[in-house]
Coordinates of C-alpha atoms and ligand atoms in Angstrom, one line a residue:
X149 CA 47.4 4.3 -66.4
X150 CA 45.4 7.4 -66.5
X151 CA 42.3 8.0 -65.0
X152 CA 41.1 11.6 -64.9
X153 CA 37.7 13.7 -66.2
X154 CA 38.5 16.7 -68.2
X155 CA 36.6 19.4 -68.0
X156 CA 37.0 21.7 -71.4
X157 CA 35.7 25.7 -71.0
X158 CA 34.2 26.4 -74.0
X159 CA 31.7 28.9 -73.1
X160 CA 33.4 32.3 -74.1
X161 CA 32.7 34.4 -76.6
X162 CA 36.2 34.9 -78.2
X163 CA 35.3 39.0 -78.4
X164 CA 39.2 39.5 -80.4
X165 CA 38.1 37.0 -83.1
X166 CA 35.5 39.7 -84.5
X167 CA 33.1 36.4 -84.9
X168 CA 29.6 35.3 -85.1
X169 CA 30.8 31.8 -84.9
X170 CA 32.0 30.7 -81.4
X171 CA 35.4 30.8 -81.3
X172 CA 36.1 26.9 -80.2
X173 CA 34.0 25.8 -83.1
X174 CA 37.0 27.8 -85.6
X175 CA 38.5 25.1 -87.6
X176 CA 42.6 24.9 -87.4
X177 CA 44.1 21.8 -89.3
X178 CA 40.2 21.1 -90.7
X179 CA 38.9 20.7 -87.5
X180 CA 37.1 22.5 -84.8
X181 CA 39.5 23.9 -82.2
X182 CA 37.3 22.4 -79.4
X183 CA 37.6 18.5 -81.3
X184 CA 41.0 18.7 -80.9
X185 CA 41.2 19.4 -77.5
X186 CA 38.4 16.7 -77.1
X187 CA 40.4 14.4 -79.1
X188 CA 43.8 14.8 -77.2
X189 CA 42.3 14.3 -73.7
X190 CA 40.8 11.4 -74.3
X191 CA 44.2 9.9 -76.0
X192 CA 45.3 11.1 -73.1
X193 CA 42.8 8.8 -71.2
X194 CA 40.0 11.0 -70.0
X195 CA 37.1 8.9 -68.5
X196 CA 34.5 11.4 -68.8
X197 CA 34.4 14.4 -71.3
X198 CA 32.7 18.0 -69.7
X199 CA 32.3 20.9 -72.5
X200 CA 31.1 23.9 -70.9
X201 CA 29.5 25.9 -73.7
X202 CA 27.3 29.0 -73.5
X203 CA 28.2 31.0 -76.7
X204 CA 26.8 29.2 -79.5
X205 CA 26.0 26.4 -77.1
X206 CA 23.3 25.0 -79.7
X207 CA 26.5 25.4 -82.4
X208 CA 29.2 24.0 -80.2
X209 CA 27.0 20.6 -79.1
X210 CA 26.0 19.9 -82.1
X211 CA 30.1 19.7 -82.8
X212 CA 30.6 17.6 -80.3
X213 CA 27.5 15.4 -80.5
X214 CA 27.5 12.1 -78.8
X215 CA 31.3 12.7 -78.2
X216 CA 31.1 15.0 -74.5
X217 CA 29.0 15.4 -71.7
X218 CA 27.5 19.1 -72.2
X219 CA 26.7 21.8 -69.6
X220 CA 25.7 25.1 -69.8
X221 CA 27.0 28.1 -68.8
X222 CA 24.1 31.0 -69.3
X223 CA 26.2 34.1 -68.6
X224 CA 30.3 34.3 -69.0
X225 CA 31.1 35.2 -65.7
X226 CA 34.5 34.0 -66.0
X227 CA 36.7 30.6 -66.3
X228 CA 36.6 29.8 -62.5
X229 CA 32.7 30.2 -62.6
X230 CA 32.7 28.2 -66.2
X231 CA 34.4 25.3 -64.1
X232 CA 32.0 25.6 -61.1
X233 CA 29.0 24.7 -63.9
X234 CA 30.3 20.7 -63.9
X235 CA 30.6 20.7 -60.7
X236 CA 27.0 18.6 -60.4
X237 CA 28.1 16.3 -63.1
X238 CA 31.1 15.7 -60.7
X239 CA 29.6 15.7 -57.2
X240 CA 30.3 11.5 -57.4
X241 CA 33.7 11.5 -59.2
X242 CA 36.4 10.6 -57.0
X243 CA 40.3 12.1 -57.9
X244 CA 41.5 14.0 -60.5
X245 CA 39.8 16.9 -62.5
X246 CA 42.1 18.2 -65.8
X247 CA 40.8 22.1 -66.7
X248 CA 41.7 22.1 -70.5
X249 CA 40.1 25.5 -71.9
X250 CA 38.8 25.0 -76.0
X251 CA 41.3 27.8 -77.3
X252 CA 44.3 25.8 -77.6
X253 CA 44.2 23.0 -80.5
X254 CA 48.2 22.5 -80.5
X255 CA 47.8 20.8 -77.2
X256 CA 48.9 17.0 -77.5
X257 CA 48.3 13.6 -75.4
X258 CA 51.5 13.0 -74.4
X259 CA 51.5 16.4 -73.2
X260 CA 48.3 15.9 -70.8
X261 CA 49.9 12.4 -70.2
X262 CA 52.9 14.1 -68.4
X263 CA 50.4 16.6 -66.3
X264 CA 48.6 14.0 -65.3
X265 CA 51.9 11.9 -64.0
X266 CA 53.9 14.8 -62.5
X267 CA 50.6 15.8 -60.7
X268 CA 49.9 12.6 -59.1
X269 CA 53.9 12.1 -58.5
X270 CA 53.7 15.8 -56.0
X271 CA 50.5 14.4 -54.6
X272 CA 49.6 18.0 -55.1
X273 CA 45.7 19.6 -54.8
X274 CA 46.4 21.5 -57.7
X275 CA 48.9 21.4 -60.7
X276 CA 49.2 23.7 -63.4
X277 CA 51.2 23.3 -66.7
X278 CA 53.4 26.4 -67.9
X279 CA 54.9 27.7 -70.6
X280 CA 57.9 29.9 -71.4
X281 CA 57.1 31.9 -74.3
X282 CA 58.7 34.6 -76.5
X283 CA 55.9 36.7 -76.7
X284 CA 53.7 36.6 -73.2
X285 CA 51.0 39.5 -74.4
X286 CA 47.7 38.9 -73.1
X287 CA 48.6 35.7 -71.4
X288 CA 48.8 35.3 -67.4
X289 CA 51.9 35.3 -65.4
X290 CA 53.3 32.8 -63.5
X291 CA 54.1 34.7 -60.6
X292 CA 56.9 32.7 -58.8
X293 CA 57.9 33.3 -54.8
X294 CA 61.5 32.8 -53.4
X295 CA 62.1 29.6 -53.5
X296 CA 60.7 28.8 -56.5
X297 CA 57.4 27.5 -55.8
X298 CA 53.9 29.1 -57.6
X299 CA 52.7 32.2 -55.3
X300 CA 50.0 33.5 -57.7
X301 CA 48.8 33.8 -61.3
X302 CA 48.2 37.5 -62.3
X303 CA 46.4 38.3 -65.8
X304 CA 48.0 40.6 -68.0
X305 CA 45.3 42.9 -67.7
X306 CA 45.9 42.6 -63.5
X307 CA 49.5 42.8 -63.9
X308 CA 52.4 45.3 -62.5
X309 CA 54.4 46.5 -65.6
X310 CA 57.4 44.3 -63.6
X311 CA 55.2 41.6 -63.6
X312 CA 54.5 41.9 -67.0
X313 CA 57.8 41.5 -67.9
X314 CA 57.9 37.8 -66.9
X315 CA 57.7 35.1 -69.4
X316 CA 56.3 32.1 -67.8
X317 CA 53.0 32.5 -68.3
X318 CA 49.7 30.2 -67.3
X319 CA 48.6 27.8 -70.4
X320 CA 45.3 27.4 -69.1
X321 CA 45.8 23.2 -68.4
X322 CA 45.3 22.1 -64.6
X323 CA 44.9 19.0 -62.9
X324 CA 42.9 18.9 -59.8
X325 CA 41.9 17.0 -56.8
X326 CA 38.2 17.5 -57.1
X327 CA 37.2 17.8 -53.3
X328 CA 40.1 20.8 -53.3
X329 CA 38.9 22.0 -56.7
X330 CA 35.3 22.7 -56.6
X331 CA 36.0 24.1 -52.1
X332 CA 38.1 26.5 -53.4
X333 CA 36.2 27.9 -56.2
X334 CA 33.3 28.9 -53.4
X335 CA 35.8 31.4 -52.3
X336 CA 37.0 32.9 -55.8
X337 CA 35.7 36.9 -56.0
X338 CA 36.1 38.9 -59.0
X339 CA 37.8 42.2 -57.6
X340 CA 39.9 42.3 -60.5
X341 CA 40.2 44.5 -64.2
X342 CA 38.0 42.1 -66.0
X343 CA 35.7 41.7 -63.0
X344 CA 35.6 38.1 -63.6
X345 CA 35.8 34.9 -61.3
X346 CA 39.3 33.8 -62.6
X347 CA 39.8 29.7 -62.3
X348 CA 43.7 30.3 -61.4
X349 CA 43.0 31.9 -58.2
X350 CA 42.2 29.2 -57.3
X351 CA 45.9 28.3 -57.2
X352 CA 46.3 31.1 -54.2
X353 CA 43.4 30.3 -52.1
X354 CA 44.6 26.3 -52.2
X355 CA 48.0 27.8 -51.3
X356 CA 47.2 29.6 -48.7
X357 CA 45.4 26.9 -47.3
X358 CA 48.7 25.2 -47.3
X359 CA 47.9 22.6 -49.7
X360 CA 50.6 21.5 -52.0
X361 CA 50.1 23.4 -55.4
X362 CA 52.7 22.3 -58.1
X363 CA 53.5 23.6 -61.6
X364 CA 55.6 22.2 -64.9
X365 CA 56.7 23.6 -68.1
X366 CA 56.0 22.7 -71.1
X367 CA 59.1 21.0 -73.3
X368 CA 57.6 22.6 -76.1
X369 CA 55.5 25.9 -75.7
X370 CA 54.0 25.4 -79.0
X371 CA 51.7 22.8 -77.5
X372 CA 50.3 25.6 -75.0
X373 CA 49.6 28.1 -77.5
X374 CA 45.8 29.5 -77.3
X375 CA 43.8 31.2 -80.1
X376 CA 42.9 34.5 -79.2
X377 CA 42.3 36.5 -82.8
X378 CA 42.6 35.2 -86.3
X379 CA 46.2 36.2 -86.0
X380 CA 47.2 33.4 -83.7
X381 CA 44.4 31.1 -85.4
X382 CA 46.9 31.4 -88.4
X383 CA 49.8 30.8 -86.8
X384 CA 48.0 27.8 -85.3
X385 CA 46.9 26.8 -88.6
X386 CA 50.7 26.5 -89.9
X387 CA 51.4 24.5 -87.2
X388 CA 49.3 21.9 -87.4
X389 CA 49.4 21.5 -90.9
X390 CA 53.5 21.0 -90.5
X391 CA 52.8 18.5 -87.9
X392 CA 50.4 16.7 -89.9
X393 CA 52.9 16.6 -93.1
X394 CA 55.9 15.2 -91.0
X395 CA 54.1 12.6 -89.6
X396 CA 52.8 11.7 -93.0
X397 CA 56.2 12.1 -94.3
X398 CA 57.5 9.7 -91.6
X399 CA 54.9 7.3 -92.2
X400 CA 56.0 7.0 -95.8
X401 CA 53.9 8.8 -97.7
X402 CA 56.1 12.0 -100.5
X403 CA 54.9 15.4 -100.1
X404 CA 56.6 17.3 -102.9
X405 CA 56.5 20.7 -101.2
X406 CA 55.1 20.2 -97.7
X407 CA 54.7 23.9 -97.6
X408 CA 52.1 24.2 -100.2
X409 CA 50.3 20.9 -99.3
X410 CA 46.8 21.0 -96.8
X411 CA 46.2 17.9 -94.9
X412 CA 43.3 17.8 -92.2
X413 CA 44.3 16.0 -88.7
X414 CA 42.1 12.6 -89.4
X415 CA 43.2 12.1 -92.8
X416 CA 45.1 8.7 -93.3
X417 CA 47.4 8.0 -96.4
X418 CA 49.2 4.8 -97.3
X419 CA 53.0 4.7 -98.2
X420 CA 54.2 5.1 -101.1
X421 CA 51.9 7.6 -102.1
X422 CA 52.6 11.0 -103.6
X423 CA 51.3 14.3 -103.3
X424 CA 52.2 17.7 -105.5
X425 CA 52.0 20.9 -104.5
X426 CA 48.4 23.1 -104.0
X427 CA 46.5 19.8 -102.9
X428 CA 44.1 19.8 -100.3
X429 CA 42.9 16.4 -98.8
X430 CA 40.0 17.2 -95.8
X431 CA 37.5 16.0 -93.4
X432 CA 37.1 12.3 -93.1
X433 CA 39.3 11.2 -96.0
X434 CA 41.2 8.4 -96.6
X435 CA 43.9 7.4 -99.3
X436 CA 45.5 4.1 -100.1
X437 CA 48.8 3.2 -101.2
X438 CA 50.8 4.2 -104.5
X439 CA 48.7 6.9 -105.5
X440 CA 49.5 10.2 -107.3
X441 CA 47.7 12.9 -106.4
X442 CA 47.6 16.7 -107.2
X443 CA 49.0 19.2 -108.1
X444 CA 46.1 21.6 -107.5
X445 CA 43.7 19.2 -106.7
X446 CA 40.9 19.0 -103.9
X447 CA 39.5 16.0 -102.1
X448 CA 37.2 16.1 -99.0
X449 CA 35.4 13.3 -97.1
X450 CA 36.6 10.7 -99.9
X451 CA 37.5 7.1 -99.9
X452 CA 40.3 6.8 -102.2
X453 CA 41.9 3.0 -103.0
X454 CA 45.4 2.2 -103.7
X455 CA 47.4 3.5 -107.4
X456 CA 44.8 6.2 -108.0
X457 CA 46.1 8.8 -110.2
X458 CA 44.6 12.6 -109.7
X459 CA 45.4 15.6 -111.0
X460 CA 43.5 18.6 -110.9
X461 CA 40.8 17.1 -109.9
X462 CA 37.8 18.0 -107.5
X463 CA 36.0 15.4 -105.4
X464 CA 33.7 15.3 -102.6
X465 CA 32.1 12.8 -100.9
X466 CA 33.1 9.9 -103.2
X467 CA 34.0 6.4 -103.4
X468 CA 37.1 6.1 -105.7
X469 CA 38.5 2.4 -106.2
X470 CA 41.8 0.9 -107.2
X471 CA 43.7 2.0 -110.4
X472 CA 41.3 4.8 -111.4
X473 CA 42.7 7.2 -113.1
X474 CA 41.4 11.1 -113.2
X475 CA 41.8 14.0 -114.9
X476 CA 42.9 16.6 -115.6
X477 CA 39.7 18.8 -114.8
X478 CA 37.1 16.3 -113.0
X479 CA 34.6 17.5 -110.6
X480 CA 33.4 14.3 -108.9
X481 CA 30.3 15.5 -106.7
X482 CA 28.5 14.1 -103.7
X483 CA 27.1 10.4 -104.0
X484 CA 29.8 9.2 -106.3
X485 CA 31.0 5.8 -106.6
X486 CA 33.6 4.7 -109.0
X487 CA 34.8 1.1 -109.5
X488 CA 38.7 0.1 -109.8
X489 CA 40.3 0.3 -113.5
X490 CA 37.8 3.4 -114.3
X491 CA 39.6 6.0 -116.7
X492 CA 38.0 9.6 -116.2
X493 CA 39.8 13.0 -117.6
X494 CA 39.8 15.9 -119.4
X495 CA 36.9 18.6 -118.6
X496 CA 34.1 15.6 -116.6
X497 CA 31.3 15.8 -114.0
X498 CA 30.0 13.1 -112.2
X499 CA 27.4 13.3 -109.7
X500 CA 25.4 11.0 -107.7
X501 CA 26.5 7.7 -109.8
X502 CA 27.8 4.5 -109.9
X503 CA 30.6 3.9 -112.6
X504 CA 31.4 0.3 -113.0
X505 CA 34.5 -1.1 -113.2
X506 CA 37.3 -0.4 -115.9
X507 CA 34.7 2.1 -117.7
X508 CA 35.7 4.9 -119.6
X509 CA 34.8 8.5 -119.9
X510 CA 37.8 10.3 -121.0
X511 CA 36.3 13.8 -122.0
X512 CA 33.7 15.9 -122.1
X513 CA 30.9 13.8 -119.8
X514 CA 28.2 15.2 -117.6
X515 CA 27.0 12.1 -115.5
X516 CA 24.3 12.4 -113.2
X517 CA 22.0 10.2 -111.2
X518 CA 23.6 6.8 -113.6
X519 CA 23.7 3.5 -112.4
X520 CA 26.8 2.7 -115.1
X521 CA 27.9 -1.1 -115.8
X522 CA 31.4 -2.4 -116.5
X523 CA 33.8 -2.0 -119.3
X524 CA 31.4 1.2 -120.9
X525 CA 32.9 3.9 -123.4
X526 CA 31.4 6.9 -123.3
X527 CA 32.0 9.2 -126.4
X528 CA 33.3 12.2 -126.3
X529 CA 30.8 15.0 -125.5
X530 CA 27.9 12.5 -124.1
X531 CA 25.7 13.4 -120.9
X532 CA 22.8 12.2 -119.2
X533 CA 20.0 14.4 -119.0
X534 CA 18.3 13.7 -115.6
X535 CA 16.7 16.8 -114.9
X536 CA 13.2 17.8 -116.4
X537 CA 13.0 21.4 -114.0
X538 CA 11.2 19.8 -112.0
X539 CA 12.8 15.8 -110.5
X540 CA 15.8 14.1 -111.1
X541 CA 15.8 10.9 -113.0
X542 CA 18.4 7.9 -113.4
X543 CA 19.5 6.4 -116.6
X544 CA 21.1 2.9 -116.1
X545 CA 23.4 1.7 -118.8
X546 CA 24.4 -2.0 -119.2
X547 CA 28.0 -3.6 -119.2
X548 CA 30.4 -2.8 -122.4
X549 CA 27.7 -0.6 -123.8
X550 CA 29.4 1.6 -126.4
X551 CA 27.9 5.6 -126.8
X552 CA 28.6 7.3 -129.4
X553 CA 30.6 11.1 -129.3
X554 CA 27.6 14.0 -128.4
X555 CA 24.8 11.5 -127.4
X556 CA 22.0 12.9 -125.0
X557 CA 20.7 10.0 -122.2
X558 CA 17.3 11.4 -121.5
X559 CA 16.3 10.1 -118.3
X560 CA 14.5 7.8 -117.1
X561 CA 16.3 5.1 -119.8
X562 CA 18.5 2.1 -120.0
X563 CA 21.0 1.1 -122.3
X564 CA 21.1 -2.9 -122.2
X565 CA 24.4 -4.8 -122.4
X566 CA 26.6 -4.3 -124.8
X567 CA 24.0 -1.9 -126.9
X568 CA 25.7 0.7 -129.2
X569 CA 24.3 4.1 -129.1
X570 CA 24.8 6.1 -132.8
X571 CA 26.8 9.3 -132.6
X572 CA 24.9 12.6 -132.0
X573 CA 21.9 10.7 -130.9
X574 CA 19.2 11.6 -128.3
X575 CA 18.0 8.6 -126.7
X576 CA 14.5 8.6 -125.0
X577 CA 13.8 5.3 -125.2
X578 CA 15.1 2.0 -124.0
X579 CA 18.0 0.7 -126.3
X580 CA 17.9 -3.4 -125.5
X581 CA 21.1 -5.4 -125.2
X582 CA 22.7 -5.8 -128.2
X583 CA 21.1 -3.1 -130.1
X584 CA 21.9 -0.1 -132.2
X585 CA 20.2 3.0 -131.1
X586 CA 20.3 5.6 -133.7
X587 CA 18.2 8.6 -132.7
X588 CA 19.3 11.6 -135.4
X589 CA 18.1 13.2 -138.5
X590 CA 19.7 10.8 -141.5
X591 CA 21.8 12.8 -143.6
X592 CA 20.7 14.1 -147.0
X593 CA 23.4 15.3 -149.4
X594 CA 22.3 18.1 -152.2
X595 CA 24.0 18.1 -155.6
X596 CA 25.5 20.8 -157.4
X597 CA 24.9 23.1 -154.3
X598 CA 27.5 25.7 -155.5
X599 CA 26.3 25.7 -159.1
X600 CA 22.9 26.5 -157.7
X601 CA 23.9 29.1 -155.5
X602 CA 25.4 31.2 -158.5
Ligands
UD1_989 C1 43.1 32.3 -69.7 C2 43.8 32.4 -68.3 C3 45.2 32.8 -68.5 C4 46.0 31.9 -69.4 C5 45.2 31.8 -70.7 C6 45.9 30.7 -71.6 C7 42.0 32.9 -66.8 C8 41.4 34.0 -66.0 N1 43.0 33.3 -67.5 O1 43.1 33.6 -70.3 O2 45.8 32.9 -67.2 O3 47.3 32.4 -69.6 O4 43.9 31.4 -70.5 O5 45.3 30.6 -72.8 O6 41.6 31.8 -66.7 N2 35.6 30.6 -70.9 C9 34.4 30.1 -70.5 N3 33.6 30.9 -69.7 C10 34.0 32.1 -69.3 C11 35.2 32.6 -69.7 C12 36.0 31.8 -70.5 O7 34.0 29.0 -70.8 O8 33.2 32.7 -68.6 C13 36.4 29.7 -71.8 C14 36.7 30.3 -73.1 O9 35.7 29.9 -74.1 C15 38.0 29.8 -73.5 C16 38.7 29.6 -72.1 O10 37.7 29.6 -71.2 O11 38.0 28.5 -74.1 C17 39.7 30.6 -71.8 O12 39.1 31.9 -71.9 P1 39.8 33.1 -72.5 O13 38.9 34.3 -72.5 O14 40.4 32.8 -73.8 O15 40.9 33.4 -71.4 P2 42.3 34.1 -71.6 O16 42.1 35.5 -71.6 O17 43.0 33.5 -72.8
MG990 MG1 42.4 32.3 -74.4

């Protein structure tokens, strides 16, 4: 069983992103970098959450509201002063302290899982996780003495062009003993290029001290990586997104071309359900089974049931039950609830309504702010008018109501059950169940037209 605290440095500017928005708070795979570094350490069975912020700190907690313990670092001296920030929070916590910084999303539980083991295993005061890596640029060195064992960690900027030449290189992840940890960190100076108090020195003062400091690669360096500029953000970015597609793809659910498909980290999908190309699915969503969705479509924060069908279609923030089918062309917009069996398609906005079930509204429809019953055809061409310039209003429309092609709903009104509105009418009044509302000029036919003309 784990039982650690993380700690996750999230203080820094990010200069090399060319940002106003804190770095951590960059989204990779729909998600704040920081969340998934949050996320992964407490799979990974963190106890207690730290987020060091300073940058954006306003920006960053909000993020991570309710979710961390927050504390504040007023001036970025520097990762090893970052850490020595939580040190109050931690003044009480006996064991093991996990440095995680917020720059690396790719990071995974299992991975922090192992650290945690293979630190515990060397009964070491300090372990810290490496990484061989093609490309070591701006990364620090794992500087390595005789017989194998960690001497130092030297910073690009710090290091030797020999040293520079090494690949191993510092991912940033430690585990701690605390008592070791936070002693050390009182001697750390900042006599180096960046003049800043750098947390892996720690490692030499602890080893000098002849405490056992310990290190292990990384299977998979990919887990390590760290975002640094909107160059590595992207590569990032793929990543995650192929991650997220195989282990939908294993789960069961057909991505037609897993390269051209954009699935955020918390989405769920059901099996059996199929996705074509240029779809994105986001934020909080979840799908059901047996769907068909896309291509070219967009869905974020939605609650999609089972056998939907979906093709370029745009939805947001909507309820979508079993068997509806959309599209193409349907903007569904924030508030939006639509029952199973419901048909929409061809060129239709909905906003802000509830459409009850096995209801119709195949083309042509501007819905807004309507309460709609059951088993309802709208005509082509219909909309509700809910807006005076000034408020919004809801129109409410009864169970199998029938409206007629290029009706106008002016709001507030109700169509009763089963009423029938005339084609081309403009309803202002209440139709009652049952009724015919006809609200157009009657037609009047003139005879011998042409013969007058002439
Ligand atoms: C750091 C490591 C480097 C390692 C690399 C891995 C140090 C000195 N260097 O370098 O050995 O290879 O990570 O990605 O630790 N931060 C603060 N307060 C500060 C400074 C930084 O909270 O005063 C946070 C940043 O927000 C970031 C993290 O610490 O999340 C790492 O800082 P960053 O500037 O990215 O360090 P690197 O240069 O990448
Ligand atoms: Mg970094």
């Amino acid at each position: 069983m784990s039982d650690f605290v993380v700690i996750i440095l999230a203080a820094g500017k990010g200069t090399r992103m060319k940002s106003i928005l804190p770095k951590v708070l960059h989204r990779a795979g729909g998600k704040p970098m920081v969340k998934h570094v949050l996320d992964a350490a407490k799979l990974a069975g963190a106890r207690r959450s730290i987020i060091v912020v300073g940058f954006g700190a306003e920006e960053v907690q909000a993020a991570v509201q309710g979710e961390a313990e927050i504390v504040r670092q007023e001036e970025q001296l520097g990762t090893g002063h970052a850490v020595r920030m939580a040190e109050p929070l931690l003044s009480k916590e006996p064991g093991t302290v996990m440095v995680l910084c917020g720059d690396t999303p790719l990071l995974t539980a299992g991975l922090l899982k192992n650290l945690y083991e293979s630190h515990r295993e060397a009964r070491a005061k300090a372990t810290v996780l490496t990484a061989i890596l093609p490309d070591a640029t701006g990364y620090g060195r794992v500087i390595r003495s005789e017989d194998g064992s960690v001497e130092k960690i030297v910073e690009h900027k710090d290091a030797t062009e020999a040293e520079r030449e090494v690949r191993e290189v510092n991912s940033g992840i430690y585990c701690f003993e605390r008592e070791e940890l936070f002693s050390a960190l009182t001697e750390v100076g900042c006599d180096n290029a960046q003049g800043e108090y750098y947390l892996p020195d720690v490692l030499t003062i602890l080893r000098a001290r002849g405490e056992k400091i310990w290190a292990i690669a990384a299977e998979n360096y990919q887990e390590t990586l760290g975002v640094n500029s909107r160059v590595q953000l992207a590569g990032v970015e793929r990543i995650l997104r192929q991650r997220k597609n195989k282990a939908l793809m294993e789960s069961g659910v057909t991505l037609m071309d897993p390269a051209n498909t954009f699935i955020d980290a918390d989405v769920t999908i059901g099996r059996d359900t199929v996705i074509y190309p240029f779809t994105w699915i986001e934020g909080a969503s979840s799908v059901g089974e047996g769907c068909v969705l896309g291509p070219s479509s967009r869905f974020s924060d939605i609650r999609i049931g089972n056998g939907v069908t979906a093709q370029f279609v745009y939805a947001h923030e909507c309820e979508i039950g079993d068997g509806v089918t959309m599209g193409p062309y349907v903007h569904l917009r924030p508030g939006t609830k639509i029952a199973a069996g419901v048909r929409i398609g061809n060129f239709v906005e909905v906003k802000n309504s509830n459409i009850g079930e096995g209801s119709k509204l195949p083309h042509l429809q501007y819905i807004g702010d309507c309460d709609m019953g059951a088993g309802v055809n709208m005509g082509c061409g219909t909309i509700t008018v809910n807006y005076d310039g000034r408020k919004k209003y809801r129109t409410v429309i009864g169970n199998d109501a029938f409206v007629g092609c290029n009706s106008n709903l002016v709001a507030p009104v109700t169509i009763g059950d089963g009423a029938y509105i005339a084609a081309g009418s403009t309803i202002t009044r209440e139709v009652p169940s049952g009724n015919l509302g006809v609200a157009r000029a009657r037609q009047k036919n003139i005879p011998d037209w042409e013969d007058k003309r002439k």
